[in-house]
C-alpha positions as a Markdown table, in Angstrom:
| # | Residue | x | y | z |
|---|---|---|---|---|
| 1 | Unk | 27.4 | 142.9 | 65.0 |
| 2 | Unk | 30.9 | 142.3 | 66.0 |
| 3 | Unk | 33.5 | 144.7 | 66.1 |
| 4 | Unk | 36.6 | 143.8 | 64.3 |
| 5 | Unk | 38.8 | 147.0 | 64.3 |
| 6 | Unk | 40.1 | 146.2 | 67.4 |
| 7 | Unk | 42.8 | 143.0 | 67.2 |
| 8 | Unk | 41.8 | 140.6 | 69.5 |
| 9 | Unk | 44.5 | 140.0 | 72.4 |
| 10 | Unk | 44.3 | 136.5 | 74.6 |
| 11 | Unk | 46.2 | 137.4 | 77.8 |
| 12 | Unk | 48.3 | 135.0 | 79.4 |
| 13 | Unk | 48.0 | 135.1 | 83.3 |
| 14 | Unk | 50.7 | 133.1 | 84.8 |
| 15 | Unk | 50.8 | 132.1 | 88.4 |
| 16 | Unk | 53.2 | 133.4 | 91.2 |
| 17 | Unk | 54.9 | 129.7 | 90.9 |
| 18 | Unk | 55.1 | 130.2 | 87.6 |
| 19 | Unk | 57.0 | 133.6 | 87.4 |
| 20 | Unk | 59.3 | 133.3 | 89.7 |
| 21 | Unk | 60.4 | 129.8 | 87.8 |
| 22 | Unk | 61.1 | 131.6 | 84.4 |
| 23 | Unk | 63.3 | 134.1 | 86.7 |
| 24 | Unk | 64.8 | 131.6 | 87.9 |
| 25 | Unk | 65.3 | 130.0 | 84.4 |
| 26 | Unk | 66.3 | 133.0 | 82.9 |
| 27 | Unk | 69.2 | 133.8 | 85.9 |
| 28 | Unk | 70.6 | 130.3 | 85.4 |
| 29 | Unk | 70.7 | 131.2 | 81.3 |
| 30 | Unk | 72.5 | 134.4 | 81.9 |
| 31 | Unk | 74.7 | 132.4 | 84.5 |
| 32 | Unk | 75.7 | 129.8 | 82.2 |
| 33 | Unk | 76.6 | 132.5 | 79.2 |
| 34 | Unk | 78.8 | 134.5 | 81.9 |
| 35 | Unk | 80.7 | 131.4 | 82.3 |
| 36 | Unk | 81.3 | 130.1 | 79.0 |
| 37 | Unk | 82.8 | 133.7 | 78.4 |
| 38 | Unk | 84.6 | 133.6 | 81.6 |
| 39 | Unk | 86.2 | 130.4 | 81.8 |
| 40 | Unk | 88.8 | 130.9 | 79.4 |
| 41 | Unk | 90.1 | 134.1 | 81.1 |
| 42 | Unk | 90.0 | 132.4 | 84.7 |
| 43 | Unk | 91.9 | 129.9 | 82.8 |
| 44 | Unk | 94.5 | 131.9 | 81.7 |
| 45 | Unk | 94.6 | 133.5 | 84.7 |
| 46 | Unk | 94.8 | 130.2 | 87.0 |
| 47 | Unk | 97.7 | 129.2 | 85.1 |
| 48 | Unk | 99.4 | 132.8 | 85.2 |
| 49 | Unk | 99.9 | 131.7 | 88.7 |
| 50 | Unk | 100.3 | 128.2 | 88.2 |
| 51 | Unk | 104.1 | 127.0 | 87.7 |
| 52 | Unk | 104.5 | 123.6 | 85.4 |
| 53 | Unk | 107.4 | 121.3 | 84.4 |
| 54 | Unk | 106.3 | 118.2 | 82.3 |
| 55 | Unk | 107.9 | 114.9 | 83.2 |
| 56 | Unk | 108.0 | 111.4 | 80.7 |
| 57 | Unk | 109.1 | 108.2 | 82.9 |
| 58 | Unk | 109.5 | 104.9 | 81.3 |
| 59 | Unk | 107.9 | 102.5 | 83.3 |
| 60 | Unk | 106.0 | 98.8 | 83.1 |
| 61 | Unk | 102.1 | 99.5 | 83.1 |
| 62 | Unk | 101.4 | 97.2 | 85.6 |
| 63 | Unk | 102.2 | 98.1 | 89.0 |
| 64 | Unk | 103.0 | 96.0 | 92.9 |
| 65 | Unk | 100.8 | 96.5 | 95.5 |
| 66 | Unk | 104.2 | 95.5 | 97.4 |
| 67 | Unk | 107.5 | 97.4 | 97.3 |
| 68 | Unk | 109.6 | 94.7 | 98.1 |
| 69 | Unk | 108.2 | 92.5 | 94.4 |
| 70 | Unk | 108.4 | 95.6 | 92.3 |
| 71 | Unk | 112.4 | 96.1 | 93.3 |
| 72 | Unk | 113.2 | 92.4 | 92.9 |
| 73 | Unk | 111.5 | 92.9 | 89.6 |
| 74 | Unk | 114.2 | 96.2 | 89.1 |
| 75 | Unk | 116.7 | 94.8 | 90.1 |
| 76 | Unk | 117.4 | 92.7 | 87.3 |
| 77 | Unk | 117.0 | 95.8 | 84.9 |
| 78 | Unk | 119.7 | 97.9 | 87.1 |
| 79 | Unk | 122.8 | 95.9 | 85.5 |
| 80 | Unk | 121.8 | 97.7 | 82.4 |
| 81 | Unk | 122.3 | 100.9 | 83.3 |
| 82 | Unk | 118.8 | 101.7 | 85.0 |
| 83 | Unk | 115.4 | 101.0 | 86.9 |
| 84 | Unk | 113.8 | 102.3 | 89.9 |
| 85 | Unk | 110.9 | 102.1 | 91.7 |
| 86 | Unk | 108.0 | 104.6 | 91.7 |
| 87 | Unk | 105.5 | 105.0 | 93.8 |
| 88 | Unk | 102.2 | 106.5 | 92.0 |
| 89 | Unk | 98.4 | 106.0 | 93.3 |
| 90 | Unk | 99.5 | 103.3 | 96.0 |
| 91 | Unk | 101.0 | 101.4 | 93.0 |
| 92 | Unk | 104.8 | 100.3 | 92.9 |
| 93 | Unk | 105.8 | 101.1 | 89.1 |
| 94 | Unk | 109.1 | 99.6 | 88.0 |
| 95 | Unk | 110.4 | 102.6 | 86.2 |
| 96 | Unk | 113.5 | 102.7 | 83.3 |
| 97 | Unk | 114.1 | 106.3 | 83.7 |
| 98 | Unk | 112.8 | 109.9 | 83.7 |
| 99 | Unk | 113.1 | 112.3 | 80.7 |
| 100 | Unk | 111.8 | 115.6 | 79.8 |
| 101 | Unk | 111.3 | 115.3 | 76.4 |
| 102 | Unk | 108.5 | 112.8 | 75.1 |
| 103 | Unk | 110.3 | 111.9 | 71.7 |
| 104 | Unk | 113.0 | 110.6 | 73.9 |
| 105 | Unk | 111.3 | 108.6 | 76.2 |
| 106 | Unk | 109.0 | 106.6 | 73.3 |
| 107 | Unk | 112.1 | 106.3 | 71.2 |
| 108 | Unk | 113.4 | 103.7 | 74.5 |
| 109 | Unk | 110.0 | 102.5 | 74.6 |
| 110 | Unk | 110.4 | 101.2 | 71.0 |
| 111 | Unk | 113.9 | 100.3 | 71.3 |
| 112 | Unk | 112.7 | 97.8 | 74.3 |
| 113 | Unk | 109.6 | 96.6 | 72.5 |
| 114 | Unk | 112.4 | 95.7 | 69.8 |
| 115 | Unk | 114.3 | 93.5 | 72.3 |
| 116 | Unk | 110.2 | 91.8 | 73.3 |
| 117 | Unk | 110.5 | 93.8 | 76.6 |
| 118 | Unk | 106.9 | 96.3 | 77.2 |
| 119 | Unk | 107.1 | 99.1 | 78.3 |
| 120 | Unk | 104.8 | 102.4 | 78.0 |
| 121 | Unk | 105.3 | 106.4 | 78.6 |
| 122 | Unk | 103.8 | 108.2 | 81.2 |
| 123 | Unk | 103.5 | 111.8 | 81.8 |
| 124 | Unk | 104.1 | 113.6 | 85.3 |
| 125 | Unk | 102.8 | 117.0 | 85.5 |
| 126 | Unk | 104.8 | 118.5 | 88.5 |
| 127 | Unk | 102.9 | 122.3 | 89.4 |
| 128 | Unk | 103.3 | 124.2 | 92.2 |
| 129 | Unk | 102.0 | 128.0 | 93.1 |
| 130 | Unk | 104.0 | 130.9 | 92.3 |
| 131 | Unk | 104.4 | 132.0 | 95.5 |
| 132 | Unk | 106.8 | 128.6 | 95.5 |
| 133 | Unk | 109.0 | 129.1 | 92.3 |
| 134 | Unk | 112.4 | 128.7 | 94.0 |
| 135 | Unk | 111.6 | 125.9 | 95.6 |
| 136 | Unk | 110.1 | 124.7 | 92.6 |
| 137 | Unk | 112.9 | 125.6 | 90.2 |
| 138 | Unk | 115.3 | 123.8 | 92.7 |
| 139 | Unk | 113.5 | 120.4 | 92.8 |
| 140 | Unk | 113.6 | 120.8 | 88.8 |
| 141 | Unk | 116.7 | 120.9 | 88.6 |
| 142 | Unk | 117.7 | 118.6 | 90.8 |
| 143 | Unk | 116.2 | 116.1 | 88.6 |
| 144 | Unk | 117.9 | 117.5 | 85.7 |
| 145 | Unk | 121.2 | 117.6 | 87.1 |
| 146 | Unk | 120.8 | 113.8 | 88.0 |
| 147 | Unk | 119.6 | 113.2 | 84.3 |
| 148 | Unk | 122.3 | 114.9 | 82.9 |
| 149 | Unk | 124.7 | 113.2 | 84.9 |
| 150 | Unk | 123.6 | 109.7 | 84.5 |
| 151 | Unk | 123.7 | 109.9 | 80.9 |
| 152 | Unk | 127.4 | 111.8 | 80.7 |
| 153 | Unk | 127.9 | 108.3 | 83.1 |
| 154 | Unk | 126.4 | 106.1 | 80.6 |
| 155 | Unk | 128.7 | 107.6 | 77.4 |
| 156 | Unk | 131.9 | 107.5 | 79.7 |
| 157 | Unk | 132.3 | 111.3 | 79.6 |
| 158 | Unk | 132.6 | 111.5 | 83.3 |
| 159 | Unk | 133.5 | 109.1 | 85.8 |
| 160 | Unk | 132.0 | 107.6 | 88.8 |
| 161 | Unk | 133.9 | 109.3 | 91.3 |
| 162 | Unk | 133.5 | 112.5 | 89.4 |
| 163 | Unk | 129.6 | 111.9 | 89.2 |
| 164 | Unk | 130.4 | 111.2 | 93.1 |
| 165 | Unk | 131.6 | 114.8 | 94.0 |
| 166 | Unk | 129.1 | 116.3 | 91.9 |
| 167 | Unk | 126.0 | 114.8 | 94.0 |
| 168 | Unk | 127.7 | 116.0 | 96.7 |
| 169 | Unk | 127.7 | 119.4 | 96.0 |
| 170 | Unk | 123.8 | 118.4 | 94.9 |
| 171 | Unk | 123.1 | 117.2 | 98.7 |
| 172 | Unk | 125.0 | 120.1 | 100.6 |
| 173 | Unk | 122.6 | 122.7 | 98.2 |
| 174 | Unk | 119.4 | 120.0 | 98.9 |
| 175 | Unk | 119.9 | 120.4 | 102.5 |
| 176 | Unk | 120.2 | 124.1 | 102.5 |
| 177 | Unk | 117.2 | 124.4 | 100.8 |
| 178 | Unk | 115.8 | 122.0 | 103.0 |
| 179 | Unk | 116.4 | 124.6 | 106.0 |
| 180 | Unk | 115.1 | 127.1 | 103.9 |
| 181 | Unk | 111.6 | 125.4 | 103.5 |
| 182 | Unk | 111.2 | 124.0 | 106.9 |
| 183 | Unk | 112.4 | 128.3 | 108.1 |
| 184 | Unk | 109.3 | 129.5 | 106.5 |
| 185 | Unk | 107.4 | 126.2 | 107.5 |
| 186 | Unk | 106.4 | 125.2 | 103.9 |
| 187 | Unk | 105.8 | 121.9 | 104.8 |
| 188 | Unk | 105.0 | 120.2 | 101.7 |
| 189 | Unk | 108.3 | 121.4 | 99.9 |
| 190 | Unk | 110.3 | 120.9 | 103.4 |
| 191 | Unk | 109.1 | 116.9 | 103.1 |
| 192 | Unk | 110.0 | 116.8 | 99.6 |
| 193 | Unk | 113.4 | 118.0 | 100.0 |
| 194 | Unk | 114.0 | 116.4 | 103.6 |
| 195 | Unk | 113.5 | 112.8 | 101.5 |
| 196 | Unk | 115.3 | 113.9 | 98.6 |
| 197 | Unk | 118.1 | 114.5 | 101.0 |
| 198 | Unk | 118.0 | 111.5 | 102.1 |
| 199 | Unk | 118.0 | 109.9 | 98.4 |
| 200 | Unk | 121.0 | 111.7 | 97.8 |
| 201 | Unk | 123.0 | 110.7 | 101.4 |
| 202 | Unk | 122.3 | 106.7 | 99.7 |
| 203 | Unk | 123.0 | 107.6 | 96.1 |
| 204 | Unk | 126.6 | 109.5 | 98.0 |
| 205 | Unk | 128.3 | 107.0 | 99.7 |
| 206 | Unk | 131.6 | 105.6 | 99.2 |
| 207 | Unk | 130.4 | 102.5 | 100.1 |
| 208 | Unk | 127.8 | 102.3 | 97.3 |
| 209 | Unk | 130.2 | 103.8 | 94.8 |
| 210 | Unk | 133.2 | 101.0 | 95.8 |
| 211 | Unk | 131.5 | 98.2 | 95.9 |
| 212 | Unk | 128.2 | 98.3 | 94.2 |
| 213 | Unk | 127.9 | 95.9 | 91.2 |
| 214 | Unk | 125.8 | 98.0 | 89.5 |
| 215 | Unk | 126.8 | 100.5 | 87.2 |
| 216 | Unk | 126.7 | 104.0 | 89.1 |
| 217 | Unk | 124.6 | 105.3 | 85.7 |
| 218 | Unk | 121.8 | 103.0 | 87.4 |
| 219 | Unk | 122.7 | 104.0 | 91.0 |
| 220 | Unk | 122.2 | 108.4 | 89.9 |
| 221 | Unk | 118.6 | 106.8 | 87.6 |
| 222 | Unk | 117.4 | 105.4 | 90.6 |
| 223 | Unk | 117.4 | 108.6 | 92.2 |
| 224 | Unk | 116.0 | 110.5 | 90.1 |
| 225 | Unk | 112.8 | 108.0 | 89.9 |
| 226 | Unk | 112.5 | 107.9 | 94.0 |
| 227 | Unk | 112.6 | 111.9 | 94.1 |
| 228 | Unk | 109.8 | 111.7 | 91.3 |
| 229 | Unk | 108.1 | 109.5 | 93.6 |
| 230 | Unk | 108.4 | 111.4 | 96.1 |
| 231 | Unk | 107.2 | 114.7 | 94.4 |
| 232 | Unk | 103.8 | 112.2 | 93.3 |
| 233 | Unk | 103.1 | 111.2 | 96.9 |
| 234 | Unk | 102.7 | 114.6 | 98.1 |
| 235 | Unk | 100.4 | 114.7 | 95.1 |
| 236 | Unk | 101.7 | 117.5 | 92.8 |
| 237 | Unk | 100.8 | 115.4 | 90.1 |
């Protein structure tokens, strides 16, 4: 007769193969979780070291393989007070100006799309390490000084030869900073600010500002969209 007071127990008898593919398994499991609980504090952490400034540039979505086309194409804008080239992902973008508020650059997009002339926002993300923030801080606000400036230009508040002196002052602290970077052979901000330099020795001379046919509020836009361009090539973006 059977004995049923003992339960009866099939054992499972896994092979070597077989083991060491549910460790395996079970490794990758517990991997996975530590990460999804991790991520979000490596996150925060990244961008604890991670400096930012957000950049909206009005520009025509469809880009020039060749420079030359996309500033004949600008050049007809510039008589209004602005257009520049920028150079973004081997792509010559004819660009309206720069902003650093997003309301304000859609509110010219609509304001052109009123006058049946397209035009779309796009957003620059400029970082840099830490380690860089007062080279970073200056490149910032360089291109807010120029911003600034074009505008006061634009509502008559200050005049060309003013606007003059004050670039000036902008390139004598550019090439400083310049020496500064190239010193402690930080090459990528020692390019950036060796070409913005040389933006700034254009958008400066006397020659430009006496007999130039475009308004000098275009001249100063312009050179805030080649710095941008230049701070994209060296991709910060």
């Amino acid at each position: 007769m059977q004995n049923f007071s003992k339960p009866f127990v099939i054992k499972h008898k896994f092979s070597k193969k077989a083991k060491i593919f549910m460790i395996f398994l079970s490794f990758v499991f517990v991997f996975a979780l530590l990460c999804w609980f991790l991520f979000p504090i490596f996150k925060i952490f990244k961008n604890q070291n991670t400096l930012q400034a957000n950049f909206f540039v009005v520009l025509k979505q469809t880009g020039q393989t060749q420079k030359s086309e996309a500033e004949q194409e600008a050049q007809s804008l510039k008589t209004r007070g602005g257009a520049g080239v920028l150079f973004f992902k081997n792509t010559f973008f004819v660009a309206i100006s720069v902003y650093e508020n997003e309301k304000d650059a859609i509110s010219v997009v609509n304001k052109l799309k009123s006058e049946g002339q397209e035009f779309v926002v796009k957003k620059f993300v400029f970082k840099a390490n830490i380690d860089d923030q007062n080279f970073f801080n200056f490149l910032t606000s360089v291109l807010k000084n120029l911003y600034e400036l074009s505008i006061l230009l634009e509502s008559g508040q200050i005049s060309p030869v003013a606007a003059n002196l004050k670039l000036r002052n902008l390139l004598t602290q550019t090439t400083l900073t310049y020496e500064k970077a190239n010193n402690c052979d930080n090459k990528i901000f020692a390019e950036i600010f060796l070409n913005t330099k040389s933006i700034l020795e254009y958008a400066t001379s006397f020659q430009l500002l006496d007999t130039s046919l475009l308004p000098y509020a275009s001249v100063v836009r312009a050179a805030e969209i080649e710095i941008l361009s230049v701070a994209a090539e060296n991709e910060f973006f």
